[in-house]
Each structure stands twice: as structure tokens, then as C-alpha cells.
Amino acid sequence: MTAGKRRTAREMAVQMLYQSDLGGSALPHIFNTFDLTEYVNSEMAAEGKRRSEPDPVSENGEAVERAARARARKRAEDAFVYAQGLVRGVMENVERVDEMIRGQADHWRLERMPAVDRNVLRLAVYEMLYEKETPKLVVLDEAIELAKKFGSEQSGRFVNGLLDGLLKQHTFPGSLT
């Protein structure tokens, strides 16, 4: 899976974890109701930017558009499948993941953390523990970006500090870089 699809999958995963955390919805319900439209449109926009020249208006215009939308939908669906695996992994290991976060979060109770930060941290700690093929510094960088995108102004710094502390105090499987 490409880096772009993994980033998209992580965004989806954070949204689904957030929904589960705050709404208490069961994972099958979350997976069945997740709307890929935003991601398909984003993929369509990215594909348009990748083209060196705009497609000329022609008889094939509609066919080209349908083919582009089908490719974008396929990329979003692939990312969604990966995201579901991440979410399942977090939920199956949430006790261990939360324990690690609690152990590193001086003066912060997990329940009092902003929900976005808590779920970005859960995803990142899960990946550091169980996704051996993903370099730990990539996980850290991605988590910071997710926290900045979905969290508050302070979320990126908070997530960075906590995950950096975990990386310094623990040995995780896989490579650092």
C-alpha cells in the first residue's frame, strides 16, 4: 500500500475510533455507515493535479470521468479496508495500548484527554506495537499530522511529546526509521 493510501487509512481510522469512543457504536455499525464520498472526491482532486495536461473536452469526456471516479473509489476502498484492520487492532488491544499511554501521560488521565488526542495516540501506539513494517518515526510523524488536522492547536505538541517519550523509554518491534 502506498504512503498516501496509508495516510488516508489513518485519517479514516481516527474518525472511526473517535466515533466508537464517543458514540459507543459497535464496529460493524461504524464500518457499514462510514461514508467514503469525501475520500473519493479527494482522490479525484489529487488525480486531476497529477495529470500534466487537462483532458480535452471530447466525446470521451464522460468515459474518462467515469474511469477516473472508479480508480478514485478503488483507492478509497483499499484505504478503508486497511483502516478497518487498524481499528480492529486498536480495539482488540485497547487495554495494553491505554496502559502504555497512561504510563507516559504524566498528570493526564486518559479519560480527561481530548477525544481526538486520545484516539490519535491509541492508533499510533497500536502501530508502534503491532505494525512492525511501519517505521516508528513514520508513525510518530503521521500521528502529529493527524493531531494537527483533527485536534486542537496544542494537539500536535501533546501527541509528539507523549509518543517521543514512549519511543525513548520502550523498545518497539521493527525499525525506527
PDB file of C-alpha atoms in Angstrom:
ATOM      1  CA  MET A   1       0.000   0.000   0.000  1.00  0.00           C
ATOM      2  CA  THR A   2       1.313   3.443  -0.886  1.00  0.00           C
ATOM      3  CA  ALA A   3       2.140   6.095   1.710  1.00  0.00           C
ATOM      4  CA  GLY A   4      -0.794   8.220   0.518  1.00  0.00           C
ATOM      5  CA  LYS A   5      -3.252   5.362   0.992  1.00  0.00           C
ATOM      6  CA  ARG A   6      -1.844   4.675   4.452  1.00  0.00           C
ATOM      7  CA  ARG A   7      -2.272   8.315   5.419  1.00  0.00           C
ATOM      8  CA  THR A   8      -5.852   8.229   4.151  1.00  0.00           C
ATOM      9  CA  ALA A   9      -6.427   4.975   6.048  1.00  0.00           C
ATOM     10  CA  ARG A  10      -5.101   6.537   9.255  1.00  0.00           C
ATOM     11  CA  GLU A  11      -7.444   9.502   8.839  1.00  0.00           C
ATOM     12  CA  MET A  12     -10.353   7.113   8.397  1.00  0.00           C
ATOM     13  CA  ALA A  13      -9.217   5.045  11.376  1.00  0.00           C
ATOM     14  CA  VAL A  14      -9.045   8.083  13.686  1.00  0.00           C
ATOM     15  CA  GLN A  15     -12.562   9.089  12.651  1.00  0.00           C
ATOM     16  CA  MET A  16     -13.891   5.591  13.301  1.00  0.00           C
ATOM     17  CA  LEU A  17     -12.087   5.307  16.657  1.00  0.00           C
ATOM     18  CA  TYR A  18     -13.476   8.684  17.640  1.00  0.00           C
ATOM     19  CA  GLN A  19     -16.996   7.559  16.719  1.00  0.00           C
ATOM     20  CA  SER A  20     -16.597   4.370  18.720  1.00  0.00           C
ATOM     21  CA  ASP A  21     -15.102   6.201  21.697  1.00  0.00           C
ATOM     22  CA  LEU A  22     -17.694   8.962  21.965  1.00  0.00           C
ATOM     23  CA  GLY A  23     -20.738   7.340  20.436  1.00  0.00           C
ATOM     24  CA  GLY A  24     -20.221   3.834  21.724  1.00  0.00           C
ATOM     25  CA  SER A  25     -21.214   2.413  18.363  1.00  0.00           C
ATOM     26  CA  ALA A  26     -20.258  -1.163  17.557  1.00  0.00           C
ATOM     27  CA  LEU A  27     -17.565  -1.590  14.924  1.00  0.00           C
ATOM     28  CA  PRO A  28     -19.806  -3.346  12.368  1.00  0.00           C
ATOM     29  CA  HIS A  29     -22.200  -0.379  12.517  1.00  0.00           C
ATOM     30  CA  ILE A  30     -19.347   2.111  12.158  1.00  0.00           C
ATOM     31  CA  PHE A  31     -17.868   0.206   9.212  1.00  0.00           C
ATOM     32  CA  ASN A  32     -21.246  -0.156   7.469  1.00  0.00           C
ATOM     33  CA  THR A  33     -22.153   3.520   7.797  1.00  0.00           C
ATOM     34  CA  PHE A  34     -18.762   5.095   7.051  1.00  0.00           C
ATOM     35  CA  ASP A  35     -19.098   7.445   4.073  1.00  0.00           C
ATOM     36  CA  LEU A  36     -16.267   7.249   1.536  1.00  0.00           C
ATOM     37  CA  THR A  37     -17.563  10.177  -0.555  1.00  0.00           C
ATOM     38  CA  GLU A  38     -15.141  12.725   0.953  1.00  0.00           C
ATOM     39  CA  TYR A  39     -12.214  10.423   0.255  1.00  0.00           C
ATOM     40  CA  VAL A  40     -13.310   9.608  -3.309  1.00  0.00           C
ATOM     41  CA  ASN A  41     -13.622  13.342  -4.032  1.00  0.00           C
ATOM     42  CA  SER A  42     -10.195  13.955  -2.513  1.00  0.00           C
ATOM     43  CA  GLU A  43      -8.698  11.197  -4.677  1.00  0.00           C
ATOM     44  CA  MET A  44     -10.396  12.691  -7.747  1.00  0.00           C
ATOM     45  CA  ALA A  45      -8.877  16.091  -6.985  1.00  0.00           C
ATOM     46  CA  ALA A  46      -5.437  14.537  -6.482  1.00  0.00           C
ATOM     47  CA  GLU A  47      -5.712  12.648  -9.766  1.00  0.00           C
ATOM     48  CA  GLY A  48      -6.626  15.870 -11.563  1.00  0.00           C
ATOM     49  CA  LYS A  49      -3.500  17.533 -10.161  1.00  0.00           C
ATOM     50  CA  ARG A  50      -1.297  14.607 -11.245  1.00  0.00           C
ATOM     51  CA  ARG A  51      -2.250  14.976 -14.897  1.00  0.00           C
ATOM     52  CA  SER A  52       0.281  17.033 -16.806  1.00  0.00           C
ATOM     53  CA  GLU A  53      -2.389  18.381 -19.158  1.00  0.00           C
ATOM     54  CA  PRO A  54      -6.125  18.677 -18.649  1.00  0.00           C
ATOM     55  CA  ASP A  55      -8.138  16.244 -20.717  1.00  0.00           C
ATOM     56  CA  PRO A  56      -9.637  17.934 -23.767  1.00  0.00           C
ATOM     57  CA  VAL A  57     -13.403  18.136 -23.902  1.00  0.00           C
ATOM     58  CA  SER A  58     -14.427  15.388 -26.243  1.00  0.00           C
ATOM     59  CA  GLU A  59     -16.856  12.569 -26.815  1.00  0.00           C
ATOM     60  CA  ASN A  60     -14.761  10.555 -24.371  1.00  0.00           C
ATOM     61  CA  GLY A  61     -15.052  13.155 -21.601  1.00  0.00           C
ATOM     62  CA  GLU A  62     -17.754  11.302 -19.683  1.00  0.00           C
ATOM     63  CA  ALA A  63     -15.999   7.946 -20.074  1.00  0.00           C
ATOM     64  CA  VAL A  64     -12.728   9.445 -18.843  1.00  0.00           C
ATOM     65  CA  GLU A  65     -14.536  10.954 -15.854  1.00  0.00           C
ATOM     66  CA  ARG A  66     -16.216   7.627 -15.005  1.00  0.00           C
ATOM     67  CA  ALA A  67     -12.900   5.773 -15.243  1.00  0.00           C
ATOM     68  CA  ALA A  68     -11.197   8.365 -13.024  1.00  0.00           C
ATOM     69  CA  ARG A  69     -14.004   8.118 -10.458  1.00  0.00           C
ATOM     70  CA  ALA A  70     -13.769   4.293 -10.494  1.00  0.00           C
ATOM     71  CA  ARG A  71      -9.995   4.478  -9.848  1.00  0.00           C
ATOM     72  CA  ALA A  72     -10.532   7.011  -7.062  1.00  0.00           C
ATOM     73  CA  ARG A  73     -13.239   4.828  -5.495  1.00  0.00           C
ATOM     74  CA  LYS A  74     -10.930   1.788  -5.646  1.00  0.00           C
ATOM     75  CA  ARG A  75      -8.114   3.713  -3.883  1.00  0.00           C
ATOM     76  CA  ALA A  76     -10.527   4.916  -1.190  1.00  0.00           C
ATOM     77  CA  GLU A  77     -11.930   1.406  -0.720  1.00  0.00           C
ATOM     78  CA  ASP A  78      -8.409  -0.038  -0.399  1.00  0.00           C
ATOM     79  CA  ALA A  79      -7.582   2.566   2.242  1.00  0.00           C
ATOM     80  CA  PHE A  80     -10.861   1.783   4.021  1.00  0.00           C
ATOM     81  CA  VAL A  81     -10.016  -1.931   4.221  1.00  0.00           C
ATOM     82  CA  TYR A  82      -6.629  -1.052   5.751  1.00  0.00           C
ATOM     83  CA  ALA A  83      -8.308   1.408   8.144  1.00  0.00           C
ATOM     84  CA  GLN A  84     -10.722  -1.284   9.314  1.00  0.00           C
ATOM     85  CA  GLY A  85      -7.771  -3.519  10.155  1.00  0.00           C
ATOM     86  CA  LEU A  86      -6.147  -0.726  12.150  1.00  0.00           C
ATOM     87  CA  VAL A  87      -9.366  -0.013  14.055  1.00  0.00           C
ATOM     88  CA  ARG A  88      -9.925  -3.700  14.823  1.00  0.00           C
ATOM     89  CA  GLY A  89      -6.323  -3.969  16.003  1.00  0.00           C
ATOM     90  CA  VAL A  90      -6.642  -0.962  18.306  1.00  0.00           C
ATOM     91  CA  MET A  91      -9.897  -2.237  19.786  1.00  0.00           C
ATOM     92  CA  GLU A  92      -8.581  -5.778  20.293  1.00  0.00           C
ATOM     93  CA  ASN A  93      -5.527  -4.400  22.133  1.00  0.00           C
ATOM     94  CA  VAL A  94      -7.001  -1.289  23.737  1.00  0.00           C
ATOM     95  CA  GLU A  95      -6.131  -2.346  27.304  1.00  0.00           C
ATOM     96  CA  ARG A  96      -2.417  -2.700  26.530  1.00  0.00           C
ATOM     97  CA  VAL A  97      -2.402   0.423  24.355  1.00  0.00           C
ATOM     98  CA  ASP A  98      -4.175   2.510  27.007  1.00  0.00           C
ATOM     99  CA  GLU A  99      -1.838   1.191  29.701  1.00  0.00           C
ATOM    100  CA  MET A 100       1.173   2.425  27.737  1.00  0.00           C
ATOM    101  CA  ILE A 101      -0.426   5.831  27.196  1.00  0.00           C
ATOM    102  CA  ARG A 102      -1.337   6.127  30.884  1.00  0.00           C
ATOM    103  CA  GLY A 103       2.203   5.195  31.893  1.00  0.00           C
ATOM    104  CA  GLN A 104       3.626   8.001  29.772  1.00  0.00           C
ATOM    105  CA  ALA A 105       0.983  10.676  30.335  1.00  0.00           C
ATOM    106  CA  ASP A 106       2.218  12.455  33.446  1.00  0.00           C
ATOM    107  CA  HIS A 107      -0.547  14.489  35.074  1.00  0.00           C
ATOM    108  CA  TRP A 108      -3.097  13.395  32.431  1.00  0.00           C
ATOM    109  CA  ARG A 109      -5.812  10.853  32.969  1.00  0.00           C
ATOM    110  CA  LEU A 110      -6.668   9.109  29.740  1.00  0.00           C
ATOM    111  CA  GLU A 111     -10.364   9.817  30.241  1.00  0.00           C
ATOM    112  CA  ARG A 112      -9.661  13.558  30.562  1.00  0.00           C
ATOM    113  CA  MET A 113      -7.620  13.845  27.377  1.00  0.00           C
ATOM    114  CA  PRO A 114      -9.375  15.376  24.392  1.00  0.00           C
ATOM    115  CA  ALA A 115     -11.039  12.541  22.468  1.00  0.00           C
ATOM    116  CA  VAL A 116      -9.154  13.292  19.254  1.00  0.00           C
ATOM    117  CA  ASP A 117      -5.785  13.224  21.010  1.00  0.00           C
ATOM    118  CA  ARG A 118      -6.680  10.017  22.865  1.00  0.00           C
ATOM    119  CA  ASN A 119      -7.643   8.225  19.661  1.00  0.00           C
ATOM    120  CA  VAL A 120      -4.666   9.502  17.649  1.00  0.00           C
ATOM    121  CA  LEU A 121      -2.446   8.210  20.460  1.00  0.00           C
ATOM    122  CA  ARG A 122      -4.243   4.870  20.521  1.00  0.00           C
ATOM    123  CA  LEU A 123      -3.726   4.419  16.802  1.00  0.00           C
ATOM    124  CA  ALA A 124      -0.055   5.419  16.977  1.00  0.00           C
ATOM    125  CA  VAL A 125       0.754   3.219  19.975  1.00  0.00           C
ATOM    126  CA  TYR A 126      -1.029   0.294  18.331  1.00  0.00           C
ATOM    127  CA  GLU A 127       1.043   0.787  15.171  1.00  0.00           C
ATOM    128  CA  MET A 128       4.281   1.069  17.147  1.00  0.00           C
ATOM    129  CA  LEU A 129       3.490  -2.181  18.969  1.00  0.00           C
ATOM    130  CA  TYR A 130       1.989  -4.314  16.220  1.00  0.00           C
ATOM    131  CA  GLU A 131       2.713  -2.878  12.760  1.00  0.00           C
ATOM    132  CA  LYS A 132       6.340  -3.987  12.512  1.00  0.00           C
ATOM    133  CA  GLU A 133       6.794  -2.991   8.870  1.00  0.00           C
ATOM    134  CA  THR A 134       5.992   0.679   9.554  1.00  0.00           C
ATOM    135  CA  PRO A 135       8.998   2.648  10.830  1.00  0.00           C
ATOM    136  CA  LYS A 136       8.301   4.135  14.247  1.00  0.00           C
ATOM    137  CA  LEU A 137       9.345   7.659  13.215  1.00  0.00           C
ATOM    138  CA  VAL A 138       6.825   7.480  10.363  1.00  0.00           C
ATOM    139  CA  VAL A 139       4.141   6.534  12.908  1.00  0.00           C
ATOM    140  CA  LEU A 140       5.203   9.495  15.070  1.00  0.00           C
ATOM    141  CA  ASP A 141       5.139  11.965  12.161  1.00  0.00           C
ATOM    142  CA  GLU A 142       1.779  10.702  10.922  1.00  0.00           C
ATOM    143  CA  ALA A 143       0.270  10.926  14.417  1.00  0.00           C
ATOM    144  CA  ILE A 144       1.439  14.521  14.784  1.00  0.00           C
ATOM    145  CA  GLU A 145      -0.124  15.427  11.438  1.00  0.00           C
ATOM    146  CA  LEU A 146      -3.400  13.701  12.372  1.00  0.00           C
ATOM    147  CA  ALA A 147      -3.470  15.543  15.706  1.00  0.00           C
ATOM    148  CA  LYS A 148      -2.894  18.877  13.950  1.00  0.00           C
ATOM    149  CA  LYS A 149      -5.588  18.144  11.371  1.00  0.00           C
ATOM    150  CA  PHE A 150      -8.312  16.860  13.695  1.00  0.00           C
ATOM    151  CA  GLY A 151      -7.335  18.190  17.122  1.00  0.00           C
ATOM    152  CA  SER A 152      -6.752  21.496  18.843  1.00  0.00           C
ATOM    153  CA  GLU A 153      -3.894  23.945  18.439  1.00  0.00           C
ATOM    154  CA  GLN A 154      -1.945  22.122  21.171  1.00  0.00           C
ATOM    155  CA  SER A 155      -2.696  18.578  19.975  1.00  0.00           C
ATOM    156  CA  GLY A 156       0.347  18.185  17.746  1.00  0.00           C
ATOM    157  CA  ARG A 157       2.765  19.142  20.521  1.00  0.00           C
ATOM    158  CA  PHE A 158       0.971  16.967  23.077  1.00  0.00           C
ATOM    159  CA  VAL A 159       0.967  13.886  20.824  1.00  0.00           C
ATOM    160  CA  ASN A 160       4.587  14.500  19.842  1.00  0.00           C
ATOM    161  CA  GLY A 161       5.725  14.759  23.452  1.00  0.00           C
ATOM    162  CA  LEU A 162       3.911  11.649  24.608  1.00  0.00           C
ATOM    163  CA  LEU A 163       4.962   9.449  21.685  1.00  0.00           C
ATOM    164  CA  ASP A 164       8.550  10.719  21.766  1.00  0.00           C
ATOM    165  CA  GLY A 165       8.684   9.772  25.448  1.00  0.00           C
ATOM    166  CA  LEU A 166       7.392   6.286  24.655  1.00  0.00           C
ATOM    167  CA  LEU A 167       9.993   5.847  21.917  1.00  0.00           C
ATOM    168  CA  LYS A 168      12.771   6.834  24.336  1.00  0.00           C
ATOM    169  CA  GLN A 169      11.580   4.576  27.162  1.00  0.00           C
ATOM    170  CA  HIS A 170      10.488   1.448  25.271  1.00  0.00           C
ATOM    171  CA  THR A 171      11.807  -0.824  22.582  1.00  0.00           C
ATOM    172  CA  PHE A 172       9.253  -1.487  19.883  1.00  0.00           C
ATOM    173  CA  PRO A 173       9.442  -4.219  17.230  1.00  0.00           C
ATOM    174  CA  GLY A 174      10.550  -3.140  13.759  1.00  0.00           C
ATOM    175  CA  SER A 175      12.765  -0.291  12.676  1.00  0.00           C
ATOM    176  CA  LEU A 176      12.915   3.255  13.984  1.00  0.00           C
ATOM    177  CA  THR A 177      13.488   4.808  10.548  1.00  0.00           C
TER     178      THR A 177
END
